[in-house]
Coordinates of C-alpha atoms in Angstrom, one line a residue:
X270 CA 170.5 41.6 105.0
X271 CA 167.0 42.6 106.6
X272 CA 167.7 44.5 109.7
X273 CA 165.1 42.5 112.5
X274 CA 164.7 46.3 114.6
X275 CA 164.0 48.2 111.0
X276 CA 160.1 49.3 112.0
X277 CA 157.3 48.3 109.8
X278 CA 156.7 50.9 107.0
X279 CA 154.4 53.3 108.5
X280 CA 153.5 56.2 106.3
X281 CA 150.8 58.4 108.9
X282 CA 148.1 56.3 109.6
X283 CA 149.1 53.7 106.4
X284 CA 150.3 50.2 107.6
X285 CA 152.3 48.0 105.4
X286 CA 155.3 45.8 106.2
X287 CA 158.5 45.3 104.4
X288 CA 159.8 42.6 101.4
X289 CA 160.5 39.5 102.9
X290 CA 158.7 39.7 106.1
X291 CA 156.5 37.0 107.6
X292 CA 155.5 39.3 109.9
X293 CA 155.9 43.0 111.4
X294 CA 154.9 44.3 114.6
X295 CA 153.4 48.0 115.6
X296 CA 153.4 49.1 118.9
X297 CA 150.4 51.7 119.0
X298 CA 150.1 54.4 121.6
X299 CA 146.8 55.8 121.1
X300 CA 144.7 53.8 118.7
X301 CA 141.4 55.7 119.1
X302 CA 144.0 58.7 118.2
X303 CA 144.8 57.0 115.2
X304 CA 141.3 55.7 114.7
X305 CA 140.5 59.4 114.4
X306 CA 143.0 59.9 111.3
X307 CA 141.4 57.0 109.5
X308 CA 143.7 54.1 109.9
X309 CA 144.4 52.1 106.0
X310 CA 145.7 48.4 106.5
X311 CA 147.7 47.9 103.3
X312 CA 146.2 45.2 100.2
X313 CA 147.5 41.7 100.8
X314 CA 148.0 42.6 104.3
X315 CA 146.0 42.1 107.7
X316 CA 146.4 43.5 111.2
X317 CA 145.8 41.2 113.8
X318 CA 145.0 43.3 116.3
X319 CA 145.6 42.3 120.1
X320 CA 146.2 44.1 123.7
X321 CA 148.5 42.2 126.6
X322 CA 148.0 38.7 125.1
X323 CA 144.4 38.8 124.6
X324 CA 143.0 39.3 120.4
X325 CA 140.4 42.1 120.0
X326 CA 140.3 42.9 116.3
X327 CA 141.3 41.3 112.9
X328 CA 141.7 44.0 110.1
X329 CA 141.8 43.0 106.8
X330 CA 142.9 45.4 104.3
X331 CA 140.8 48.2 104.0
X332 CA 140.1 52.0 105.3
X333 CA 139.4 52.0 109.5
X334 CA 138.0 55.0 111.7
X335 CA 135.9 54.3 115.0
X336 CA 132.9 54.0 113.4
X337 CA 134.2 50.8 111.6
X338 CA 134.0 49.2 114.9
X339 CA 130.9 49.7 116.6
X340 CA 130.4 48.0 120.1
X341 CA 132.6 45.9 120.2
X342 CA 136.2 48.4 120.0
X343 CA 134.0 50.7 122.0
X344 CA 133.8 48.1 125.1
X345 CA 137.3 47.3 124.8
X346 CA 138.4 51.1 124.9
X347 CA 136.0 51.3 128.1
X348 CA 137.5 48.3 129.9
X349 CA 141.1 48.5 128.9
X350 CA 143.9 50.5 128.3
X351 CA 143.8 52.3 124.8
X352 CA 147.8 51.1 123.9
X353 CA 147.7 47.6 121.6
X354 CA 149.8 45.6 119.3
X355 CA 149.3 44.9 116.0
X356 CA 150.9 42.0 114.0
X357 CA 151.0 42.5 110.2
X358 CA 150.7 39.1 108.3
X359 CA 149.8 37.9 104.9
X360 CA 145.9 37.5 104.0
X361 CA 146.3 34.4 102.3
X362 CA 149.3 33.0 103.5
X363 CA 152.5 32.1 100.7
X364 CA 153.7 29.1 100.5
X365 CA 157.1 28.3 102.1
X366 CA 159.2 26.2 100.3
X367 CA 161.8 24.0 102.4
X368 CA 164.8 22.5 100.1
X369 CA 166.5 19.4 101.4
X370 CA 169.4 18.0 99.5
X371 CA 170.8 14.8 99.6
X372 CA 168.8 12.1 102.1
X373 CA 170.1 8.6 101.9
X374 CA 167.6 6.1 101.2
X375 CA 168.0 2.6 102.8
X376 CA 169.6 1.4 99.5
X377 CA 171.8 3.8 99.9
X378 CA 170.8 6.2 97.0
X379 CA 171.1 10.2 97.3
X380 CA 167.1 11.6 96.8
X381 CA 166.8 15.5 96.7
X382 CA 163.5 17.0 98.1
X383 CA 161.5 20.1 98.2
X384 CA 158.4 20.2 100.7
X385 CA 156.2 22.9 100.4
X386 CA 154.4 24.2 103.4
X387 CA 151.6 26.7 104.3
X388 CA 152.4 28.7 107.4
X389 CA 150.2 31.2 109.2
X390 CA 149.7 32.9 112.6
X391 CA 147.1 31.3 114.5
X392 CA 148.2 33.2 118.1
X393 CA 149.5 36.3 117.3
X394 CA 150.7 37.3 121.7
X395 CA 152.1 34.4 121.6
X396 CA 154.2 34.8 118.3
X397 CA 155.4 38.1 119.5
X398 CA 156.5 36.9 122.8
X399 CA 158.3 33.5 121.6
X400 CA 159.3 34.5 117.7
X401 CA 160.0 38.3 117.8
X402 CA 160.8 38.8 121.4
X403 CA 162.1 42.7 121.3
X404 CA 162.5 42.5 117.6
X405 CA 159.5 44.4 115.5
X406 CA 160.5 42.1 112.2
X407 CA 160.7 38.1 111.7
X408 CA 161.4 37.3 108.1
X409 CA 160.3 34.5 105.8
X410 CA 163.9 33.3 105.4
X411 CA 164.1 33.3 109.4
X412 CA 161.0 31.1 109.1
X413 CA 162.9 29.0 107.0
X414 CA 165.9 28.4 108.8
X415 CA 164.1 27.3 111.5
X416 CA 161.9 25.3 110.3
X417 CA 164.3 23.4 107.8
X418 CA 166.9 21.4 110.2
X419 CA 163.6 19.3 111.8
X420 CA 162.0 19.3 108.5
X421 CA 165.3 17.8 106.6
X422 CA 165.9 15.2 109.8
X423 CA 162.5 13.8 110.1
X424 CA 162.7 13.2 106.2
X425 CA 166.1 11.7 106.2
X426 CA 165.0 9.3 109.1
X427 CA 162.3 8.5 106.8
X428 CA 164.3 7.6 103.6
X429 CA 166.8 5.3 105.3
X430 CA 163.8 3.1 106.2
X431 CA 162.6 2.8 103.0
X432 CA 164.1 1.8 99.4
X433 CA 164.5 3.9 96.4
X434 CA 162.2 1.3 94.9
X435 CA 159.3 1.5 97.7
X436 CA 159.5 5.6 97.2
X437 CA 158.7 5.3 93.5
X438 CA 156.6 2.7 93.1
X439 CA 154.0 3.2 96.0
X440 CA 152.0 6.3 96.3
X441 CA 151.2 6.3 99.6
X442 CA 155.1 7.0 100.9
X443 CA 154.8 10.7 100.0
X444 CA 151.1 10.9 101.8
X445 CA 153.2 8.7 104.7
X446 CA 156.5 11.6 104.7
X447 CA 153.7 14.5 104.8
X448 CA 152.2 13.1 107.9
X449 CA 155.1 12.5 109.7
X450 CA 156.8 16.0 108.9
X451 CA 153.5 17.2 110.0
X452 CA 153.3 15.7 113.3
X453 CA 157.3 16.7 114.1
X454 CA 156.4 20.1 113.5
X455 CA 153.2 20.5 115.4
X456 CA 154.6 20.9 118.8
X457 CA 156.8 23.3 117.5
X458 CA 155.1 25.6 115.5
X459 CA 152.3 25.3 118.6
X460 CA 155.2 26.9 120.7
X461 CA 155.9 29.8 118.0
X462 CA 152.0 30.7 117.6
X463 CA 152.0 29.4 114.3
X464 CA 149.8 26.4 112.7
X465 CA 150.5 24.2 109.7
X466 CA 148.0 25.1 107.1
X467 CA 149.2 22.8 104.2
X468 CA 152.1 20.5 103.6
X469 CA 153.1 18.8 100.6
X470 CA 156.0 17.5 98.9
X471 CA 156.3 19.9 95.4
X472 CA 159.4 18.2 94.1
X473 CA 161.5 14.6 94.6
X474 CA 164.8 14.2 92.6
X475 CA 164.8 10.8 91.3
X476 CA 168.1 11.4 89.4
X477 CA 169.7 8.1 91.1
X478 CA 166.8 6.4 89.9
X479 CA 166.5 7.7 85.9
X480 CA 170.4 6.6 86.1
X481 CA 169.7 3.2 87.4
X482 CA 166.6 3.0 84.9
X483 CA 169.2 3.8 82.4
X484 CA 171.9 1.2 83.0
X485 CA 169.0 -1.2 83.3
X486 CA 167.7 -0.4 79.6
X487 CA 171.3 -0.4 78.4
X488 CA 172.0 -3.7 79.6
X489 CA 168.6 -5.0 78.7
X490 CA 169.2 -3.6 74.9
X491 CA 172.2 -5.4 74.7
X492 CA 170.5 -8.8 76.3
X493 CA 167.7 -8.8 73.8
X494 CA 170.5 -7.8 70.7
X495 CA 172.3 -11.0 72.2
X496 CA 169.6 -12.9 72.4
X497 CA 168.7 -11.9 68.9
X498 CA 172.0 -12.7 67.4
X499 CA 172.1 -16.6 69.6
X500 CA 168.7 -16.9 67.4
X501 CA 169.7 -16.1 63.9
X502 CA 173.2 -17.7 64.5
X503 CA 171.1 -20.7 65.5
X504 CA 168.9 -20.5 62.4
X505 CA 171.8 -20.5 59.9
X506 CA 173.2 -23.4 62.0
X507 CA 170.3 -25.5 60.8
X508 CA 169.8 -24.6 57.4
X509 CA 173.4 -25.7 57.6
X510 CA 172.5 -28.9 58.9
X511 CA 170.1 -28.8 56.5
X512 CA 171.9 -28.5 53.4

């Protein structure tokens, strides 16, 4: 199990966060200090950079010292106080996959989903104030298990108002589950910081429907094999009648 208090892995001035994080937070005492030493943000990773709420600096991966900053990190030493906060994230966020198992449709019929969704950090004070609290670490699989009760509810509100039919056979139901999983989440993930940068559905288990599909064209075989033998038995009835 991840311990949420384990620090970010800080190596001297080399930032990196751990396996399975969504984020990690640094707590730096002296940044121009650090600054000095030639600070590396690690590949794949960026530092969103911020100081009592307020965003200064976004570092993407890459070698820093105070000359990578210019004016700008020199006016903000000059006006504020020279502690800040850094939140290590993803560069290009990866996809988070929510599974939801078993949602009734109106039919009833059992449907398995999985939607994926792109999450990122869009207000990084207010992630750390609302998400990690006093905690330095918040995990992907936290992120999931947050996310994944409203998800699975608004979607099993949506399948009991529609048929196992309707979900197959029109298109625009998926589009019409995206935008409604969307709009439950936005108010949410507004309070955690976060925005919704894609959301799609990957996978639908139609297993109640390839079964149904399957009793159909059993039936069906056996129809047209009656119907088949009703017409030859016919046939030899003429020829009978014939002869």
């Amino acid at each position: 199990p991840l311990n949420v208090n384990q620090e970010a892995d800080i190596r001297g001035s080399h930032w990196a966060r751990r396996e399975g994080d969504f984020a990690a937070r640094i707590e730096v005492k002296d940044l121009p200090g650090l600054l000095n030493k030639n600070l590396e943000v690690e590949p794949g990773t960026q530092a969103l950079l911020f100081a009592q709420g307020v965003p200064q600096e976004i570092l993407p991966p890459g070698v820093y010292n105070l000359d990578s900053f210019g004016k700008t990190i020199a006016s903000w030493f000059s006006g504020m106080p020279k502690t800040a906060t850094a939140l290590l994230v993803d560069v290009t966020p990866a996809p988070l996959d929510i599974y939801i198992p078993k949602c009734f449709t109106a039919d009833p019929l059992p449907i398995n989903l999985v939607m994926r969704m792109v999450v990122d950090v869009e207000n990084a004070g207010k992630f750390v104030i609302t998400a990690l609290h006093s905690r330095e670490r918040y995990s992907v699989e936290e992120l999931r298990n947050y996310v994944g009760p409203e998800v699975e509810a608004i979607a099993d509100q949506y399948f009991r108002a529609h048929t196992l039919e309707q979900l197959v056979n029109n298109p625009a139901t998926r589009k019409e589950l995206e935008l409604a999983v969307e709009e439950g989440l936005r108010a949410t993930f507004n309070q955690f910081g976060l925005v919704l940068r894609s959301l799609r559905t990957a996978e639908m288990d139609l297993t109640a429907q390839e079964e149904i599909s399957g009793i159909k064209a059993t039936f069906s075989l056996l129809a047209q094999k009656g119907e088949a033998n009703l017409s030859g038995q016919a046939l030899l009835d003429d020829i009978d009648r014939r002869v």
